[in-house]
Amino acid sequence: MLKRTDTSDPSYYHKVVDCQYACPAHTPVPEYIRLIAFGRYTEAYLVNRASNVFPGILGRICDRPCEPACRRGRVAEQPVAICRLKRAAADFKDASYREHLPKIPTQKNGKKVALVGAGPASLTVVNDLMPLGYTCVLYDKKQIAGGAVAQQVPEFRLPREVLQEECQNIIDMGVENRLGTEVTSLQKLLDEGYDAVFLGSGAPIGRDLTLPGRQENAAYIQIGLDFLANVNFGHLKKISGHVLVIGGGNTAMDCCRTALRLGASKVSVFAPEGFDEMLASPWEKEDALKEGVHVVNNYLPQEFVAGANGLSGVRFQHLSSCYTAKKEFRPIPSGQPDLVLDCQMVVLAVGQEVQFSYAEPGLLALREGGRGIAVDRLTHQTSHPKVFAGGDAAFGASNMITSVAHGHAAAISIHLFCQGKDVAKDREKPSMTLRSQKMTLNQWAYVNDFSDTHRHHVPEHDLAERLNHLEAEVELGFDIGLALKETKRCLNCDVQTVFKEKACIECDACVDICPSMCLNIIEEPESEVALRAGLKIPAENLATDLFVATVPQTKKLMVKDENICIHCGLCAERCPTDAWDMKVFSLHLPKAGNL
Amino acid sequence: MFSINVPRLKSIPKAKNSLGLSIDDYKGAPSTLCGGCGHDSITQAIVEACFELSIVPHQVAKMSGIGCSSKTPGYFLREAHGFNAVHGRMPSVTTGAYLANREMKYLAVSGDGDTGSIGLGQFMHAIRRQLNMVYIVENNGVYGLTKGQFSATADYATTNKKKEKNGWLPIDLVGLALELGASYVARAFSGDKAQLVPLIKGALSHKGFAFLDVLSPCVSFNNHQGSSKSYQHIRDKREAAFDAVDFVPPAKAIELDYQPGMQERVQLFDGSQVLLHKTDHSYDPTDVEKALAYLRQAKAKGEIATGLFYVDSSAEDFHTVYQTTEGPLRNLEEVDLSPGQVVLDKINDALR
């Protein structure tokens, strides 16, 4: 007998909300999009903030794992512009939002936590622990909070005031501010009597390329992370000539676009991988191309070539392929003659690494078979019970939203640990609530009408002019009209089709009306493979689940392919017995504050 | 009505038939019937049958009278022609249409009131005249539009929603159709498309009067305990002369592999076949006497017989009997209609 779906487990419905499931911090995307649609921008911002802490920043620079996951991309062309809508919530919120930020008790709980590094992971921990009465001491080598986001994200992608506003909201919770103080010894820090220490020191070291000519031409070669920080802090204001960027990730794209704005006559980026294999987000590549960056693929650097007056160029080998099927870096030369590219400056954006020089050897166990320290994936605890880690420092360079998710998880652990509880076993399980959206006959509390409009483009700063203004933000954001139009494209995947099998009379009304033909009442086959193949539209996307229940009269199966449902509610609307209902699903993830 | 228009989703990989149409191309306006109505399932079965047979929608004339059932032609084949006749008068309008254009497919949908009460005489004469049409009765045993009075097909001693008993014997439309010489007679259940869709396909491929009595529960007024036309009751009491039916199009009919004794195949006029899976080995769907006897026995046992009871693929139809002109009247040229003095003289001479 095939397994029947257990919808009492919150993970089933959670997975149906593709965007929320894909988001490391599990932001309830459809919920805030509906709030925007109702003009409730401040609430939309606060719903975001509860999950991802930095909606204004993430609304601009998030890696957007939600968008490729968006159901819209499967059933009606392009995904919803989720990230842009997040920014709209931040742009249109009013100042009263501050009244709803977490309240900080005047009576402290007597526990003291030190945070190493003031990036998104640490700030999230602070955000979660301060309302519980903790004393948080925030250390960073730099004078400003924000970590890599402050140091490396160019201003034309993230205006300083947006960054400052959201970081300052956390600092203003009453953090003991040690910005500008570098932690040089973890042991010393522990000796100061902290109840817990959180390591959020990021992956601040840009990788170098040890190729022939590296030493001789050092004056003309910069590490990407340092280049971006130098520009962000105003140390580097002008460059000239042909700038060559080596690398294929988002940092490389930022370096290219920054170089264009600093006065480079030409910017080229050389990546060993093919265009589609490049790690940079598709929209970052697109923006770079639009601004005139030359993207050249399948070239591996071999040598920095010196000329009479300094660097003359870089010699590259042409590759026929770069990665194996298992994504291992294994360049295979094509046999074509090497290419020497003339350039005046090289920026290396070939990866970044963690840095734990402040942790005394032996204090923390190291990660097996990798760089960095051993950190538990669930609890974020290191081998030292008092020391927790998150963000890029924990598992290597990732993205901001992942760091936020780490911060939330680590805050739970720190809170459990400080109360003497088990950081793994005493964690709460996720729970859910389901609220019916039925108002009356054929009326729903959500907008179920399907809009088949295309994804709306975000207005941008004039192409020629933006290159003359380093600080000019490229994306201008949706105006209210565009934002409202875009909200209509959301399919409300969190409004779940909830089936009460006992009430079903097998009249086929739901099966017949379903516009995506995702419902089936069929005889039970032998296997899930046969079941998937036998549906009206074969369920070929194995990443999405099938809902399976037994109907009472014929004992056949009610099967729903979650892959293509558009959550229009017509099944529930036509159901004469309310066996189907549309219920909005709210996922309650454990938070430090709920424990 | 629904709260929204039913969206058409272009990115969902829906199958195409040999005309390159998808099933959505065979749909109509959104149904205004109650959710869960059996009639909507029959609508969907018609949509599926027409889609799978690759019927050209505009070559179909949808005929109906008055009632919940007679509204349904609006909900399928939006590209087809249609005529919504006066209550019970659909058969005579269809007769006229069929006289004028014998090349169209006439797909009529009626109800137990439209056919069994006000239109019974018209129904009988349409059968007697062997119109080449599909006549579907969506039979729910109640007058749904007037809030649930017993209709002429309601079974004796069943109760209405207010628990009042029906004191009259029912008219059995299937028995009537067999007696009057319908050449394709079947009964099906709206809640079983596996049986219903092939029966509709067979009816559409049959030449002659094809009658389908489809039990179609009324969820608003006749789906309670005490009703013999509720989903539960029909499922409990249904006895199929043939427990499943397959429709085999002409091209595949030759390669059909079938087991005599267990299965029965019936050749239709256009070369397609209806494949019947027998539960009763002695049953012969070409013998009208046996069909009538089978129906009486099932009734005596309190069972609801469904399946294809009778087929006669060689029956003469209306135009053959009347020796009418070969094509539709609209194709007649002036020379056909007024052949001239020579022909007139010939006729006059023959009468002298």
PDB file of C-alpha atoms in Angstrom, chain B residues 13-237:
ATOM      1  CA  PRO B  13       2.118  20.370 -20.440  1.00  0.00           C
ATOM      2  CA  LYS B  14      -1.408  19.348 -21.425  1.00  0.00           C
ATOM      3  CA  ALA B  15      -1.753  16.714 -24.149  1.00  0.00           C
ATOM      4  CA  LYS B  16      -2.821  17.645 -27.684  1.00  0.00           C
ATOM      5  CA  ASN B  17      -5.097  15.537 -29.896  1.00  0.00           C
ATOM      6  CA  SER B  18      -4.663  14.844 -33.602  1.00  0.00           C
ATOM      7  CA  LEU B  19      -6.157  18.254 -34.434  1.00  0.00           C
ATOM      8  CA  GLY B  20      -3.536  19.940 -32.254  1.00  0.00           C
ATOM      9  CA  LEU B  21      -6.181  20.983 -29.735  1.00  0.00           C
ATOM     10  CA  SER B  22      -5.875  20.640 -25.984  1.00  0.00           C
ATOM     11  CA  ILE B  23      -8.667  19.545 -23.695  1.00  0.00           C
ATOM     12  CA  ASP B  24      -9.205  23.187 -22.739  1.00  0.00           C
ATOM     13  CA  ASP B  25     -10.305  23.863 -26.324  1.00  0.00           C
ATOM     14  CA  TYR B  26     -13.295  21.585 -25.734  1.00  0.00           C
ATOM     15  CA  LYS B  27     -14.526  23.388 -22.659  1.00  0.00           C
ATOM     16  CA  GLY B  28     -17.212  26.042 -22.419  1.00  0.00           C
ATOM     17  CA  ALA B  29     -18.277  28.773 -20.035  1.00  0.00           C
ATOM     18  CA  PRO B  30     -17.975  28.142 -16.287  1.00  0.00           C
ATOM     19  CA  SER B  31     -20.832  26.056 -14.922  1.00  0.00           C
ATOM     20  CA  THR B  32     -23.583  27.839 -13.015  1.00  0.00           C
ATOM     21  CA  LEU B  33     -24.813  24.588 -11.482  1.00  0.00           C
ATOM     22  CA  CYS B  34     -24.303  23.716  -7.826  1.00  0.00           C
ATOM     23  CA  GLY B  35     -20.813  22.490  -6.995  1.00  0.00           C
ATOM     24  CA  GLY B  36     -20.723  18.694  -7.019  1.00  0.00           C
ATOM     25  CA  CYS B  37     -23.600  18.309  -9.487  1.00  0.00           C
ATOM     26  CA  GLY B  38     -23.398  15.080 -11.461  1.00  0.00           C
ATOM     27  CA  HIS B  39     -24.214  17.063 -14.584  1.00  0.00           C
ATOM     28  CA  ASP B  40     -20.821  18.803 -14.380  1.00  0.00           C
ATOM     29  CA  SER B  41     -19.104  15.419 -14.416  1.00  0.00           C
ATOM     30  CA  ILE B  42     -21.084  14.451 -17.517  1.00  0.00           C
ATOM     31  CA  THR B  43     -20.031  17.756 -19.083  1.00  0.00           C
ATOM     32  CA  GLN B  44     -16.424  16.851 -18.366  1.00  0.00           C
ATOM     33  CA  ALA B  45     -16.964  13.336 -19.766  1.00  0.00           C
ATOM     34  CA  ILE B  46     -18.342  14.858 -23.001  1.00  0.00           C
ATOM     35  CA  VAL B  47     -15.315  17.187 -23.134  1.00  0.00           C
ATOM     36  CA  GLU B  48     -12.936  14.259 -22.675  1.00  0.00           C
ATOM     37  CA  ALA B  49     -14.744  12.067 -25.226  1.00  0.00           C
ATOM     38  CA  CYS B  50     -14.788  14.805 -27.890  1.00  0.00           C
ATOM     39  CA  PHE B  51     -11.156  15.695 -27.193  1.00  0.00           C
ATOM     40  CA  GLU B  52     -10.016  12.084 -27.437  1.00  0.00           C
ATOM     41  CA  LEU B  53     -12.022  11.457 -30.613  1.00  0.00           C
ATOM     42  CA  SER B  54     -10.558  14.666 -32.118  1.00  0.00           C
ATOM     43  CA  ILE B  55     -14.016  15.863 -33.014  1.00  0.00           C
ATOM     44  CA  VAL B  56     -14.013  19.188 -34.842  1.00  0.00           C
ATOM     45  CA  PRO B  57     -15.967  21.393 -32.420  1.00  0.00           C
ATOM     46  CA  HIS B  58     -17.778  23.467 -35.036  1.00  0.00           C
ATOM     47  CA  GLN B  59     -19.120  20.340 -36.687  1.00  0.00           C
ATOM     48  CA  VAL B  60     -21.168  19.591 -33.585  1.00  0.00           C
ATOM     49  CA  ALA B  61     -24.671  20.892 -32.836  1.00  0.00           C
ATOM     50  CA  LYS B  62     -25.450  20.919 -29.113  1.00  0.00           C
ATOM     51  CA  MET B  63     -29.207  20.495 -28.622  1.00  0.00           C
ATOM     52  CA  SER B  64     -31.093  20.918 -25.383  1.00  0.00           C
ATOM     53  CA  GLY B  65     -34.404  21.861 -23.812  1.00  0.00           C
ATOM     54  CA  ILE B  66     -35.055  23.302 -20.379  1.00  0.00           C
ATOM     55  CA  GLY B  67     -33.711  22.344 -16.973  1.00  0.00           C
ATOM     56  CA  CYS B  68     -30.454  22.055 -15.079  1.00  0.00           C
ATOM     57  CA  SER B  69     -29.272  19.443 -17.572  1.00  0.00           C
ATOM     58  CA  SER B  70     -30.249  21.555 -20.545  1.00  0.00           C
ATOM     59  CA  LYS B  71     -28.044  24.409 -19.363  1.00  0.00           C
ATOM     60  CA  THR B  72     -24.942  22.245 -19.640  1.00  0.00           C
ATOM     61  CA  PRO B  73     -24.291  22.624 -23.401  1.00  0.00           C
ATOM     62  CA  GLY B  74     -23.090  26.091 -22.451  1.00  0.00           C
ATOM     63  CA  TYR B  75     -20.328  24.452 -20.434  1.00  0.00           C
ATOM     64  CA  PHE B  76     -18.726  22.340 -23.152  1.00  0.00           C
ATOM     65  CA  LEU B  77     -17.524  22.793 -26.744  1.00  0.00           C
ATOM     66  CA  ARG B  78     -17.578  26.580 -26.822  1.00  0.00           C
ATOM     67  CA  GLU B  79     -16.823  26.491 -30.562  1.00  0.00           C
ATOM     68  CA  ALA B  80     -19.806  24.272 -31.390  1.00  0.00           C
ATOM     69  CA  HIS B  81     -23.256  25.287 -32.657  1.00  0.00           C
ATOM     70  CA  GLY B  82     -26.185  24.960 -30.304  1.00  0.00           C
ATOM     71  CA  PHE B  83     -29.905  25.319 -29.882  1.00  0.00           C
ATOM     72  CA  ASN B  84     -31.653  25.688 -26.561  1.00  0.00           C
ATOM     73  CA  ALA B  85     -35.247  24.687 -27.373  1.00  0.00           C
ATOM     74  CA  VAL B  86     -38.565  25.120 -25.564  1.00  0.00           C
ATOM     75  CA  HIS B  87     -39.159  22.708 -22.670  1.00  0.00           C
ATOM     76  CA  GLY B  88     -39.453  19.171 -24.018  1.00  0.00           C
ATOM     77  CA  ARG B  89     -39.299  20.268 -27.664  1.00  0.00           C
ATOM     78  CA  MET B  90     -35.641  19.634 -28.306  1.00  0.00           C
ATOM     79  CA  PRO B  91     -36.296  16.405 -30.326  1.00  0.00           C
ATOM     80  CA  SER B  92     -38.468  18.142 -32.910  1.00  0.00           C
ATOM     81  CA  VAL B  93     -36.005  21.006 -33.304  1.00  0.00           C
ATOM     82  CA  THR B  94     -33.250  18.420 -33.732  1.00  0.00           C
ATOM     83  CA  THR B  95     -35.379  16.619 -36.336  1.00  0.00           C
ATOM     84  CA  GLY B  96     -35.607  19.842 -38.314  1.00  0.00           C
ATOM     85  CA  ALA B  97     -31.910  20.536 -37.999  1.00  0.00           C
ATOM     86  CA  TYR B  98     -31.052  16.982 -38.989  1.00  0.00           C
ATOM     87  CA  LEU B  99     -33.288  17.263 -42.038  1.00  0.00           C
ATOM     88  CA  ALA B 100     -31.484  20.391 -43.127  1.00  0.00           C
ATOM     89  CA  ASN B 101     -27.938  19.220 -42.420  1.00  0.00           C
ATOM     90  CA  ARG B 102     -27.265  15.523 -42.049  1.00  0.00           C
ATOM     91  CA  GLU B 103     -23.492  15.980 -41.815  1.00  0.00           C
ATOM     92  CA  MET B 104     -23.323  17.559 -38.389  1.00  0.00           C
ATOM     93  CA  LYS B 105     -23.020  15.593 -35.180  1.00  0.00           C
ATOM     94  CA  TYR B 106     -26.107  16.094 -33.051  1.00  0.00           C
ATOM     95  CA  LEU B 107     -25.264  15.907 -29.392  1.00  0.00           C
ATOM     96  CA  ALA B 108     -28.380  16.390 -27.300  1.00  0.00           C
ATOM     97  CA  VAL B 109     -28.471  16.814 -23.544  1.00  0.00           C
ATOM     98  CA  SER B 110     -31.761  16.591 -21.724  1.00  0.00           C
ATOM     99  CA  GLY B 111     -33.003  15.787 -18.250  1.00  0.00           C
ATOM    100  CA  ASP B 112     -35.503  13.473 -16.647  1.00  0.00           C
ATOM    101  CA  GLY B 113     -38.103  16.248 -16.600  1.00  0.00           C
ATOM    102  CA  ASP B 114     -37.438  17.511 -20.118  1.00  0.00           C
ATOM    103  CA  THR B 115     -37.498  13.954 -21.501  1.00  0.00           C
ATOM    104  CA  GLY B 116     -39.569  11.889 -19.062  1.00  0.00           C
ATOM    105  CA  SER B 117     -42.416  14.347 -18.447  1.00  0.00           C
ATOM    106  CA  ILE B 118     -43.083  17.312 -20.713  1.00  0.00           C
ATOM    107  CA  GLY B 119     -41.116  15.943 -23.653  1.00  0.00           C
ATOM    108  CA  LEU B 120     -41.912  12.244 -23.471  1.00  0.00           C
ATOM    109  CA  GLY B 121     -43.909  12.202 -26.705  1.00  0.00           C
ATOM    110  CA  GLN B 122     -41.199  14.086 -28.572  1.00  0.00           C
ATOM    111  CA  PHE B 123     -38.548  11.742 -27.184  1.00  0.00           C
ATOM    112  CA  MET B 124     -40.445   8.671 -28.379  1.00  0.00           C
ATOM    113  CA  HIS B 125     -40.870  10.000 -31.900  1.00  0.00           C
ATOM    114  CA  ALA B 126     -37.235  10.964 -32.187  1.00  0.00           C
ATOM    115  CA  ILE B 127     -36.357   7.339 -31.419  1.00  0.00           C
ATOM    116  CA  ARG B 128     -39.006   6.023 -33.767  1.00  0.00           C
ATOM    117  CA  ARG B 129     -37.649   8.204 -36.569  1.00  0.00           C
ATOM    118  CA  GLN B 130     -34.091   6.927 -35.966  1.00  0.00           C
ATOM    119  CA  LEU B 131     -32.455  10.321 -35.920  1.00  0.00           C
ATOM    120  CA  ASN B 132     -28.694  10.001 -36.160  1.00  0.00           C
ATOM    121  CA  MET B 133     -27.984  11.682 -32.854  1.00  0.00           C
ATOM    122  CA  VAL B 134     -26.627  11.191 -29.371  1.00  0.00           C
ATOM    123  CA  TYR B 135     -29.357  11.694 -26.780  1.00  0.00           C
ATOM    124  CA  ILE B 136     -28.056  11.986 -23.226  1.00  0.00           C
ATOM    125  CA  VAL B 137     -30.491  12.158 -20.335  1.00  0.00           C
ATOM    126  CA  GLU B 138     -28.903  13.512 -17.172  1.00  0.00           C
ATOM    127  CA  ASN B 139     -31.142  11.645 -14.798  1.00  0.00           C
ATOM    128  CA  ASN B 140     -31.281  12.772 -11.167  1.00  0.00           C
ATOM    129  CA  GLY B 141     -34.877  11.915 -10.270  1.00  0.00           C
ATOM    130  CA  VAL B 142     -35.791  15.423  -9.111  1.00  0.00           C
ATOM    131  CA  TYR B 143     -36.755  18.802 -10.446  1.00  0.00           C
ATOM    132  CA  GLY B 144     -33.712  20.648  -9.213  1.00  0.00           C
ATOM    133  CA  LEU B 145     -34.523  24.069 -10.654  1.00  0.00           C
ATOM    134  CA  THR B 146     -37.839  24.132  -8.764  1.00  0.00           C
ATOM    135  CA  LYS B 147     -36.260  22.867  -5.546  1.00  0.00           C
ATOM    136  CA  GLY B 148     -36.496  19.125  -5.533  1.00  0.00           C
ATOM    137  CA  GLN B 149     -39.928  17.700  -6.407  1.00  0.00           C
ATOM    138  CA  PHE B 150     -39.940  14.062  -7.570  1.00  0.00           C
ATOM    139  CA  SER B 151     -39.596  13.646 -11.293  1.00  0.00           C
ATOM    140  CA  ALA B 152     -41.100  10.872 -13.412  1.00  0.00           C
ATOM    141  CA  THR B 153     -37.951   8.763 -13.073  1.00  0.00           C
ATOM    142  CA  ALA B 154     -37.882   8.832  -9.250  1.00  0.00           C
ATOM    143  CA  ASP B 155     -38.156   5.302  -7.919  1.00  0.00           C
ATOM    144  CA  TYR B 156     -41.253   4.110  -6.066  1.00  0.00           C
ATOM    145  CA  ALA B 157     -41.122   4.617  -2.283  1.00  0.00           C
ATOM    146  CA  THR B 158     -37.904   6.634  -2.305  1.00  0.00           C
ATOM    147  CA  THR B 159     -38.017   9.799  -0.222  1.00  0.00           C
ATOM    148  CA  ASN B 160     -37.344  13.414  -0.945  1.00  0.00           C
ATOM    149  CA  LYS B 161     -35.199  15.699   1.187  1.00  0.00           C
ATOM    150  CA  LYS B 162     -38.130  16.264   3.562  1.00  0.00           C
ATOM    151  CA  LYS B 163     -38.559  12.493   3.946  1.00  0.00           C
ATOM    152  CA  GLU B 164     -41.860  12.394   2.015  1.00  0.00           C
ATOM    153  CA  LYS B 165     -42.397   9.163   0.070  1.00  0.00           C
ATOM    154  CA  ASN B 166     -42.900   8.948  -3.673  1.00  0.00           C
ATOM    155  CA  GLY B 167     -46.113   7.068  -4.435  1.00  0.00           C
ATOM    156  CA  TRP B 168     -45.689   6.660  -8.199  1.00  0.00           C
ATOM    157  CA  LEU B 169     -43.905   4.088 -10.284  1.00  0.00           C
ATOM    158  CA  PRO B 170     -40.984   5.383 -12.362  1.00  0.00           C
ATOM    159  CA  ILE B 171     -40.703   5.611 -16.119  1.00  0.00           C
ATOM    160  CA  ASP B 172     -37.710   3.579 -17.234  1.00  0.00           C
ATOM    161  CA  LEU B 173     -36.256   5.547 -20.145  1.00  0.00           C
ATOM    162  CA  VAL B 174     -33.834   2.756 -21.056  1.00  0.00           C
ATOM    163  CA  GLY B 175     -36.659   0.226 -21.328  1.00  0.00           C
ATOM    164  CA  LEU B 176     -38.654   2.692 -23.401  1.00  0.00           C
ATOM    165  CA  ALA B 177     -35.734   3.323 -25.747  1.00  0.00           C
ATOM    166  CA  LEU B 178     -35.238  -0.426 -26.260  1.00  0.00           C
ATOM    167  CA  GLU B 179     -38.938  -0.971 -26.929  1.00  0.00           C
ATOM    168  CA  LEU B 180     -39.062   1.836 -29.471  1.00  0.00           C
ATOM    169  CA  GLY B 181     -36.032   0.677 -31.411  1.00  0.00           C
ATOM    170  CA  ALA B 182     -33.135   2.875 -30.396  1.00  0.00           C
ATOM    171  CA  SER B 183     -30.047   1.298 -31.916  1.00  0.00           C
ATOM    172  CA  TYR B 184     -27.504   2.142 -29.148  1.00  0.00           C
ATOM    173  CA  VAL B 185     -28.792   2.021 -25.586  1.00  0.00           C
ATOM    174  CA  ALA B 186     -26.712   2.406 -22.460  1.00  0.00           C
ATOM    175  CA  ARG B 187     -26.909   3.492 -18.863  1.00  0.00           C
ATOM    176  CA  ALA B 188     -24.000   4.982 -16.954  1.00  0.00           C
ATOM    177  CA  PHE B 189     -23.203   6.889 -13.790  1.00  0.00           C
ATOM    178  CA  SER B 190     -21.760  10.398 -13.683  1.00  0.00           C
ATOM    179  CA  GLY B 191     -19.404   9.315 -10.895  1.00  0.00           C
ATOM    180  CA  ASP B 192     -17.631   6.720 -13.041  1.00  0.00           C
ATOM    181  CA  LYS B 193     -15.913   8.324 -16.015  1.00  0.00           C
ATOM    182  CA  ALA B 194     -13.979   5.151 -16.756  1.00  0.00           C
ATOM    183  CA  GLN B 195     -17.291   3.717 -17.954  1.00  0.00           C
ATOM    184  CA  LEU B 196     -18.999   6.907 -19.075  1.00  0.00           C
ATOM    185  CA  VAL B 197     -16.359   8.360 -21.410  1.00  0.00           C
ATOM    186  CA  PRO B 198     -16.050   5.227 -23.637  1.00  0.00           C
ATOM    187  CA  LEU B 199     -19.850   4.965 -23.770  1.00  0.00           C
ATOM    188  CA  ILE B 200     -20.093   8.568 -25.008  1.00  0.00           C
ATOM    189  CA  LYS B 201     -17.346   7.924 -27.536  1.00  0.00           C
ATOM    190  CA  GLY B 202     -19.208   4.850 -28.754  1.00  0.00           C
ATOM    191  CA  ALA B 203     -22.427   6.859 -28.999  1.00  0.00           C
ATOM    192  CA  LEU B 204     -20.694   9.600 -30.993  1.00  0.00           C
ATOM    193  CA  SER B 205     -19.274   7.005 -33.407  1.00  0.00           C
ATOM    194  CA  HIS B 206     -22.568   5.136 -33.747  1.00  0.00           C
ATOM    195  CA  LYS B 207     -24.834   5.776 -36.739  1.00  0.00           C
ATOM    196  CA  GLY B 208     -28.447   5.963 -35.582  1.00  0.00           C
ATOM    197  CA  PHE B 209     -30.218   6.911 -32.405  1.00  0.00           C
ATOM    198  CA  ALA B 210     -27.805   6.531 -29.469  1.00  0.00           C
ATOM    199  CA  PHE B 211     -29.433   6.842 -26.080  1.00  0.00           C
ATOM    200  CA  LEU B 212     -27.529   7.274 -22.836  1.00  0.00           C
ATOM    201  CA  ASP B 213     -29.335   7.364 -19.535  1.00  0.00           C
ATOM    202  CA  VAL B 214     -26.753   8.808 -17.143  1.00  0.00           C
ATOM    203  CA  LEU B 215     -27.536   8.685 -13.442  1.00  0.00           C
ATOM    204  CA  SER B 216     -26.435  12.048 -12.152  1.00  0.00           C
ATOM    205  CA  PRO B 217     -26.887  12.788  -8.465  1.00  0.00           C
ATOM    206  CA  CYS B 218     -28.364  16.148  -7.471  1.00  0.00           C
ATOM    207  CA  VAL B 219     -26.206  17.188  -4.530  1.00  0.00           C
ATOM    208  CA  SER B 220     -28.614  19.884  -3.437  1.00  0.00           C
ATOM    209  CA  PHE B 221     -31.926  17.969  -3.427  1.00  0.00           C
ATOM    210  CA  ASN B 222     -31.372  14.266  -3.970  1.00  0.00           C
ATOM    211  CA  ASN B 223     -28.181  13.071  -2.340  1.00  0.00           C
ATOM    212  CA  HIS B 224     -29.653  11.979   0.984  1.00  0.00           C
ATOM    213  CA  GLN B 225     -30.439   8.651   2.581  1.00  0.00           C
ATOM    214  CA  GLY B 226     -33.723   7.356   1.186  1.00  0.00           C
ATOM    215  CA  SER B 227     -32.896   8.542  -2.313  1.00  0.00           C
ATOM    216  CA  SER B 228     -32.079   5.931  -4.956  1.00  0.00           C
ATOM    217  CA  LYS B 229     -30.102   8.482  -6.946  1.00  0.00           C
ATOM    218  CA  SER B 230     -27.464   9.499  -4.393  1.00  0.00           C
ATOM    219  CA  TYR B 231     -23.752   8.932  -4.947  1.00  0.00           C
ATOM    220  CA  GLN B 232     -23.635   6.383  -2.150  1.00  0.00           C
ATOM    221  CA  HIS B 233     -26.776   4.462  -3.214  1.00  0.00           C
ATOM    222  CA  ILE B 234     -25.747   4.197  -6.848  1.00  0.00           C
ATOM    223  CA  ARG B 235     -22.275   3.022  -5.855  1.00  0.00           C
ATOM    224  CA  ASP B 236     -23.773   0.417  -3.510  1.00  0.00           C
ATOM    225  CA  LYS B 237     -26.361  -0.949  -5.926  1.00  0.00           C
TER     226      LYS B 237
END
